[in-house]
mmCIF file of C-alpha atoms in Angstrom:
data_model
loop_
_atom_site.group_PDB
_atom_site.id
_atom_site.type_symbol
_atom_site.label_atom_id
_atom_site.label_comp_id
_atom_site.label_asym_id
_atom_site.label_seq_id
_atom_site.Cartn_x
_atom_site.Cartn_y
_atom_site.Cartn_z
ATOM 1 C CA MET H 229 64.591 238.290 -7.588
ATOM 2 C CA LEU H 230 61.188 237.311 -6.214
ATOM 3 C CA ARG H 231 61.949 233.641 -6.854
ATOM 4 C CA ARG H 232 65.249 233.869 -4.965
ATOM 5 C CA THR H 233 63.633 235.786 -2.036
ATOM 6 C CA ALA H 234 60.823 233.269 -1.806
ATOM 7 C CA ARG H 235 63.293 230.395 -1.766
ATOM 8 C CA LEU H 236 65.368 231.972 1.002
ATOM 9 C CA VAL H 237 62.253 232.529 3.116
ATOM 10 C CA LEU H 238 61.148 228.942 2.516
ATOM 11 C CA SER H 239 64.584 227.619 3.438
ATOM 12 C CA PHE H 240 64.529 229.632 6.703
ATOM 13 C CA VAL H 241 61.136 228.235 7.636
ATOM 14 C CA MET H 242 62.195 224.679 6.826
ATOM 15 C CA ILE H 243 65.422 224.952 8.784
ATOM 16 C CA SER H 244 63.464 226.259 11.769
ATOM 17 C CA SER H 245 61.126 223.275 11.773
ATOM 18 C CA VAL H 246 61.784 220.080 13.692
ATOM 19 C CA GLY H 247 61.380 217.562 10.845
ATOM 20 C CA LEU H 248 63.664 216.906 7.897
ATOM 21 C CA VAL H 249 62.376 216.428 4.378
ATOM 22 C CA GLY H 250 63.909 214.097 1.828
ATOM 23 C CA GLY H 251 64.523 214.243 -1.879
ATOM 24 C CA PHE H 252 62.911 212.566 -4.834
ATOM 25 C CA LEU H 253 63.631 210.546 -8.012
ATOM 26 C CA THR H 254 63.872 208.013 -9.792
ATOM 27 C CA ALA H 255 90.817 218.105 -18.846
ATOM 28 C CA GLY H 256 92.652 219.612 -16.739
ATOM 29 C CA THR H 257 91.690 220.599 -13.244
ATOM 30 C CA ALA H 258 93.142 222.796 -10.541
ATOM 31 C CA THR H 259 93.835 221.672 -6.991
ATOM 32 C CA ALA H 260 93.352 223.539 -3.763
ATOM 33 C CA ALA H 261 93.591 223.016 -0.031
ATOM 34 C CA PRO H 262 90.701 221.042 1.516
ATOM 35 C CA HIS H 263 87.775 223.061 2.780
ATOM 36 C CA ALA H 264 88.390 223.515 6.509
ATOM 37 C CA VAL H 265 85.249 222.792 8.528
ATOM 38 C CA THR H 266 84.560 220.993 11.788
ATOM 39 C CA GLN H 267 82.608 217.750 11.788
ATOM 40 C CA LYS H 268 79.722 219.392 13.619
ATOM 41 C CA ALA H 269 79.564 222.290 11.159
ATOM 42 C CA ALA H 270 79.698 219.911 8.197
ATOM 43 C CA VAL H 271 76.719 217.951 9.490
ATOM 44 C CA GLU H 272 74.743 221.143 10.050
ATOM 45 C CA ASP H 273 75.554 222.467 6.558
ATOM 46 C CA ILE H 274 74.675 219.205 4.788
ATOM 47 C CA SER H 275 71.356 219.124 6.644
ATOM 48 C CA THR H 276 70.355 222.532 5.299
ATOM 49 C CA GLN H 277 66.987 222.087 3.645
ATOM 50 C CA ASP H 278 66.353 223.026 0.021
ATOM 51 C CA ALA H 279 62.885 223.213 -1.480
ATOM 52 C CA CYS H 280 63.892 221.213 -4.575
ATOM 53 C CA TYR H 281 66.310 218.532 -3.341
ATOM 54 C CA THR H 282 68.521 218.152 -0.287
ATOM 55 C CA TRP H 283 71.584 215.922 0.071
ATOM 56 C CA SER H 284 72.067 214.256 3.446
ATOM 57 C CA ARG H 285 75.631 212.955 3.061
ATOM 58 C CA THR H 286 78.958 213.918 1.559
ATOM 59 C CA LEU H 287 79.543 212.188 -1.795
ATOM 60 C CA ARG H 288 82.865 211.021 -3.212
ATOM 61 C CA ARG H 289 84.292 208.523 -5.654
ATOM 62 C CA GLY H 290 83.172 204.936 -5.059
ATOM 63 C CA MET H 291 79.736 205.831 -3.707
ATOM 64 C CA SER H 292 76.415 205.136 -5.414
ATOM 65 C CA GLY H 293 72.739 205.839 -5.022
ATOM 66 C CA ALA H 294 69.875 208.091 -6.079
ATOM 67 C CA ASP H 295 71.608 211.064 -4.468
ATOM 68 C CA VAL H 296 74.598 210.491 -6.752
ATOM 69 C CA THR H 297 72.246 210.570 -9.748
ATOM 70 C CA GLN H 298 70.840 213.886 -8.547
ATOM 71 C CA LEU H 299 74.379 215.236 -8.285
ATOM 72 C CA GLN H 300 75.237 213.967 -11.779
ATOM 73 C CA ILE H 301 72.216 215.751 -13.259
ATOM 74 C CA ARG H 302 73.573 219.016 -11.899
ATOM 75 C CA LEU H 303 77.116 218.268 -13.095
ATOM 76 C CA ALA H 304 76.040 217.115 -16.569
ATOM 77 C CA GLY H 305 77.146 220.402 -18.108
ATOM 78 C CA TYR H 306 80.772 219.790 -17.072
ATOM 79 C CA PRO H 307 81.771 216.513 -18.794
ATOM 80 C CA GLY H 308 84.610 217.954 -20.872
ATOM 81 C CA TYR H 309 84.849 218.500 -24.624
ATOM 82 C CA GLY H 310 82.794 216.041 -26.650
ATOM 83 C CA SER H 311 81.806 213.944 -23.648
ATOM 84 C CA VAL H 312 78.486 213.120 -21.999
ATOM 85 C CA LEU H 313 78.303 212.352 -18.289
ATOM 86 C CA ALA H 314 76.422 209.121 -17.534
ATOM 87 C CA LEU H 315 73.549 209.598 -15.087
ATOM 88 C CA ASP H 316 73.942 206.133 -13.625
ATOM 89 C CA GLY H 317 74.102 206.803 -9.887
ATOM 90 C CA SER H 318 77.715 205.618 -9.684
ATOM 91 C CA PHE H 319 80.346 208.130 -8.536
ATOM 92 C CA GLY H 320 83.267 207.188 -10.746
ATOM 93 C CA PRO H 321 86.227 209.089 -12.213
ATOM 94 C CA HIS H 322 84.124 210.932 -14.820
ATOM 95 C CA THR H 323 81.751 212.224 -12.158
ATOM 96 C CA GLU H 324 84.718 213.328 -10.069
ATOM 97 C CA GLN H 325 86.239 215.167 -13.036
ATOM 98 C CA ALA H 326 82.922 216.885 -13.770
ATOM 99 C CA LEU H 327 82.644 217.873 -10.112
ATOM 100 C CA ARG H 328 86.143 219.354 -10.177
ATOM 101 C CA ARG H 329 85.224 221.418 -13.242
ATOM 102 C CA PHE H 330 82.056 222.627 -11.511
ATOM 103 C CA GLN H 331 83.990 223.566 -8.385
ATOM 104 C CA GLN H 332 86.597 225.410 -10.430
ATOM 105 C CA ALA H 333 83.902 227.271 -12.406
ATOM 106 C CA TYR H 334 82.426 228.664 -9.192
ATOM 107 C CA GLY H 335 85.646 229.360 -7.333
ATOM 108 C CA LEU H 336 85.194 226.576 -4.788
ATOM 109 C CA SER H 337 87.887 224.390 -3.267
ATOM 110 C CA VAL H 338 88.662 221.894 -6.033
ATOM 111 C CA ASP H 339 88.749 218.571 -4.201
ATOM 112 C CA GLY H 340 86.403 216.347 -6.210
ATOM 113 C CA VAL H 341 84.262 215.741 -3.121
ATOM 114 C CA ALA H 342 80.644 216.881 -2.931
ATOM 115 C CA GLY H 343 80.150 218.330 0.526
ATOM 116 C CA PRO H 344 78.717 221.512 2.055
ATOM 117 C CA GLN H 345 80.499 223.963 -0.261
ATOM 118 C CA THR H 346 79.333 222.130 -3.401
ATOM 119 C CA PHE H 347 75.774 221.556 -2.192
ATOM 120 C CA ASN H 348 75.348 225.156 -1.071
ATOM 121 C CA GLN H 349 76.438 226.346 -4.518
ATOM 122 C CA ILE H 350 73.968 223.972 -6.166
ATOM 123 C CA TYR H 351 71.183 225.167 -3.856
ATOM 124 C CA ALA H 352 71.935 228.724 -4.961
ATOM 125 C CA LEU H 353 71.550 227.643 -8.597
ATOM 126 C CA GLN H 354 68.204 225.859 -8.309
ATOM 127 C CA SER H 355 64.706 227.112 -7.631
ATOM 128 C CA ALA H 356 61.926 225.599 -5.547
ATOM 129 C CA ASP H 357 60.327 223.992 -8.627
ATOM 130 C CA CYS H 358 63.706 222.425 -9.535
ATOM 131 C CA SER H 359 64.350 224.687 -12.511
ATOM 132 C CA THR H 360 67.679 226.505 -12.545
ATOM 133 C CA VAL H 361 68.209 230.089 -11.524
ATOM 134 C CA ASN H 362 68.514 231.385 -15.103
ATOM 135 C CA PHE H 363 66.037 229.131 -16.922
ATOM 136 C CA THR H 364 62.394 228.222 -16.308
ATOM 137 C CA PHE H 365 60.067 225.388 -17.270
ATOM 138 C CA ALA H 366 57.844 227.905 -19.071
ATOM 139 C CA GLU H 367 60.833 229.147 -21.080
ATOM 140 C CA LEU H 368 61.607 225.606 -22.221
ATOM 141 C CA ASN H 369 57.986 224.971 -23.199
ATOM 142 C CA LYS H 370 56.326 227.612 -25.347
ATOM 143 C CA CYS H 371 53.916 225.039 -26.760
ATOM 144 C CA ASN H 372 51.582 224.299 -23.852
ATOM 145 C CA SER H 373 51.468 224.492 -20.063
ATOM 146 C CA ASN H 374 52.093 220.883 -19.084
ATOM 147 C CA TYR H 375 54.596 219.206 -21.491
ATOM 148 C CA SER H 376 51.925 216.847 -22.836
ATOM 149 C CA GLY H 377 51.347 215.567 -26.352
ATOM 150 C CA GLY H 378 54.942 214.742 -27.287
ATOM 151 C CA ALA H 379 56.823 211.528 -27.970
ATOM 152 C CA VAL H 380 57.114 210.713 -24.243
ATOM 153 C CA SER H 381 54.928 211.270 -21.210
ATOM 154 C CA ALA H 382 54.573 214.800 -19.852
ATOM 155 C CA ALA H 383 56.569 213.830 -16.744
ATOM 156 C CA VAL H 384 59.474 212.475 -18.810
ATOM 157 C CA ALA H 385 59.480 215.475 -21.148
ATOM 158 C CA ARG H 386 59.539 217.867 -18.202
ATOM 159 C CA GLU H 387 62.381 215.930 -16.580
ATOM 160 C CA ASN H 388 64.332 215.967 -19.849
ATOM 161 C CA ALA H 389 63.874 219.736 -19.958
ATOM 162 C CA ARG H 390 65.158 220.032 -16.381
ATOM 163 C CA ARG H 391 68.271 218.074 -17.256
ATOM 164 C CA ALA H 392 68.848 220.250 -20.320
ATOM 165 C CA MET H 393 68.608 223.333 -18.069
ATOM 166 C CA TRP H 394 71.622 222.253 -16.038
ATOM 167 C CA LYS H 395 73.712 221.886 -19.185
ATOM 168 C CA LEU H 396 72.558 225.306 -20.341
ATOM 169 C CA GLN H 397 73.332 226.750 -16.907
ATOM 170 C CA ALA H 398 76.922 225.471 -17.202
ATOM 171 C CA MET H 399 77.178 226.838 -20.732
ATOM 172 C CA ARG H 400 75.904 230.237 -19.608
ATOM 173 C CA ARG H 401 78.508 230.326 -16.834
ATOM 174 C CA ALA H 402 81.294 229.458 -19.267
ATOM 175 C CA MET H 403 80.175 232.252 -21.596
ATOM 176 C CA GLY H 404 80.504 234.966 -18.969
ATOM 177 C CA ASN H 405 76.940 234.735 -17.620
ATOM 178 C CA ALA H 406 75.577 236.682 -20.585
ATOM 179 C CA PRO H 407 71.955 235.688 -21.289
ATOM 180 C CA ILE H 408 71.212 232.676 -23.457
ATOM 181 C CA ASN H 409 67.663 232.910 -24.750
ATOM 182 C CA ILE H 410 65.456 230.072 -25.908
ATOM 183 C CA SER H 411 63.324 230.416 -29.027
ATOM 184 C CA SER H 412 61.899 226.891 -28.876
ATOM 185 C CA GLY H 413 61.964 224.006 -26.418
ATOM 186 C CA PHE H 414 59.458 221.205 -25.883
ATOM 187 C CA ARG H 415 56.874 220.693 -28.609
ATOM 188 C CA SER H 416 53.829 218.473 -28.779
ATOM 189 C CA TYR H 417 53.224 216.734 -32.102
ATOM 190 C CA THR H 418 50.707 219.455 -32.913
ATOM 191 C CA CYS H 419 53.137 222.282 -32.163
ATOM 192 C CA ASN H 420 55.944 220.526 -34.004
ATOM 193 C CA SER H 421 53.811 220.072 -37.117
ATOM 194 C CA ARG H 422 52.718 223.703 -36.975
ATOM 195 C CA VAL H 423 56.326 224.954 -37.228
ATOM 196 C CA GLY H 424 57.413 222.341 -39.774
ATOM 197 C CA GLY H 425 59.618 220.387 -37.375
ATOM 198 C CA ALA H 426 61.174 217.041 -38.267
ATOM 199 C CA SER H 427 58.999 214.020 -37.507
ATOM 200 C CA ASN H 428 61.659 212.679 -35.116
ATOM 201 C CA SER H 429 62.592 216.063 -33.626
ATOM 202 C CA ARG H 430 64.185 216.015 -30.178
ATOM 203 C CA HIS H 431 61.803 218.830 -29.274
ATOM 204 C CA LEU H 432 59.149 216.105 -28.983
ATOM 205 C CA TYR H 433 61.168 214.559 -26.138
ATOM 206 C CA GLY H 434 61.772 217.751 -24.172
ATOM 207 C CA ASP H 435 65.566 217.807 -24.537
ATOM 208 C CA GLY H 436 65.741 219.725 -27.828
ATOM 209 C CA VAL H 437 66.400 223.448 -27.336
ATOM 210 C CA ASP H 438 66.855 226.234 -29.877
ATOM 211 C CA LEU H 439 69.187 228.990 -28.676
ATOM 212 C CA VAL H 440 69.439 232.674 -29.527
ATOM 213 C CA GLY H 441 70.647 235.619 -27.463
ATOM 214 C CA SER H 442 73.572 237.941 -26.972
ATOM 215 C CA HIS H 443 76.099 235.451 -28.410
ATOM 216 C CA SER H 444 76.567 234.670 -32.083
ATOM 217 C CA PHE H 445 74.996 231.426 -33.241
ATOM 218 C CA CYS H 446 78.442 230.064 -34.067
ATOM 219 C CA ASN H 447 79.782 230.870 -30.606
ATOM 220 C CA LEU H 448 76.809 229.061 -29.088
ATOM 221 C CA ALA H 449 77.425 226.024 -31.287
ATOM 222 C CA ARG H 450 81.134 225.931 -30.516
ATOM 223 C CA GLN H 451 80.634 226.318 -26.775
ATOM 224 C CA ALA H 452 77.929 223.647 -26.631
ATOM 225 C CA ARG H 453 80.566 221.026 -27.505
ATOM 226 C CA ASN H 454 81.887 221.318 -23.943
ATOM 227 C CA HIS H 455 78.602 220.820 -22.129
ATOM 228 C CA GLY H 456 77.277 217.338 -22.810
ATOM 229 C CA PHE H 457 75.143 217.884 -25.914
ATOM 230 C CA ASN H 458 75.269 215.012 -28.406
ATOM 231 C CA GLY H 459 73.160 217.002 -30.856
ATOM 232 C CA ILE H 460 74.395 220.410 -32.090
ATOM 233 C CA LEU H 461 73.006 222.029 -35.241
ATOM 234 C CA GLY H 462 73.837 225.567 -36.301
ATOM 235 C CA PRO H 463 74.568 227.888 -39.229
ATOM 236 C CA GLY H 464 75.386 225.860 -42.316
ATOM 237 C CA TYR H 465 72.942 223.090 -41.430
ATOM 238 C CA PRO H 466 69.658 223.414 -43.370
ATOM 239 C CA GLY H 467 67.045 225.491 -41.524
ATOM 240 C CA HIS H 468 69.433 226.663 -38.788
ATOM 241 C CA HIS H 469 70.673 230.023 -40.039
ATOM 242 C CA ASN H 470 68.865 231.942 -37.279
ATOM 243 C CA HIS H 471 69.499 229.810 -34.184
ATOM 244 C CA THR H 472 71.625 227.048 -32.720
ATOM 245 C CA HIS H 473 69.941 223.793 -31.762
ATOM 246 C CA VAL H 474 71.184 221.496 -28.977
ATOM 247 C CA ASP H 475 69.820 218.198 -27.712
ATOM 248 C CA THR H 476 70.676 215.003 -25.855
ATOM 249 C CA ARG H 477 70.195 212.325 -28.517
ATOM 250 C CA SER H 478 71.815 208.928 -27.933
ATOM 251 C CA SER H 479 74.756 209.402 -30.331
ATOM 252 C CA ARG H 480 76.709 212.410 -31.510
ATOM 253 C CA PHE H 481 75.581 214.455 -34.505
ATOM 254 C CA TRP H 482 77.170 217.893 -34.796
ATOM 255 C CA SER H 483 76.695 220.006 -37.895
ATOM 256 C CA ALA H 484 77.299 223.730 -38.255
ATOM 257 C CA SER H 485 79.575 223.977 -41.275
ATOM 258 C CA ASN H 486 79.604 227.779 -41.295
ATOM 259 C CA CYS H 487 81.119 227.600 -37.803
ATOM 260 C CA GLY H 488 83.759 224.986 -38.583
ATOM 261 C CA ILE H 489 81.714 222.200 -36.974
#
């Protein structure tokens, strides 16, 4: 609640200022009537400042750029069963389909165009430090305070964790917004060795996440198949009787035989 209040106050102050700040970095769908808004109102809405990242233009199929990549990161949890959305900065048919699923999930006008309604929903889901509203960087790193000591640089590991958050946020939404808790996220080599982790564990890269919570481990494993995780390990896979593991490895490996996976 304090995070959300602080972000609203910050947004009010930024909107009141004269300057504009920029960003950073680098299935079936329903249809609905277009979102009715005047050109002037659309420009004002798109210019609304967010402490994490702000889009300055409406995005649709055929467009490309760093702002498309930022959109794709936030849509990565909506690729459809067994798919992974490419974060390539190119707004193609798969990005449009993921956007339509996102819009449908949040009761928005399903038009496949990222404009004020989509951006405002995304702003409501992200915090000033670019974590998501239901997950934190500390929650995804119970090893140390700065994501250092793993298989990649601290900055890359932290970014991988951020991208995993958006997939988990989509998964949480699909599972009725009941809490999904994290028992282990990023690990340095030291932390990984301490818990007996595999030498090539995805936890070393920041995208490996072990899930527990109000859902059964099998339900978590089954649901994860819809949200862009190439790696899913759960009950029936050695060492995974008390959690479900998800990650973003380069090729698919799903194993949770007790869950029919």
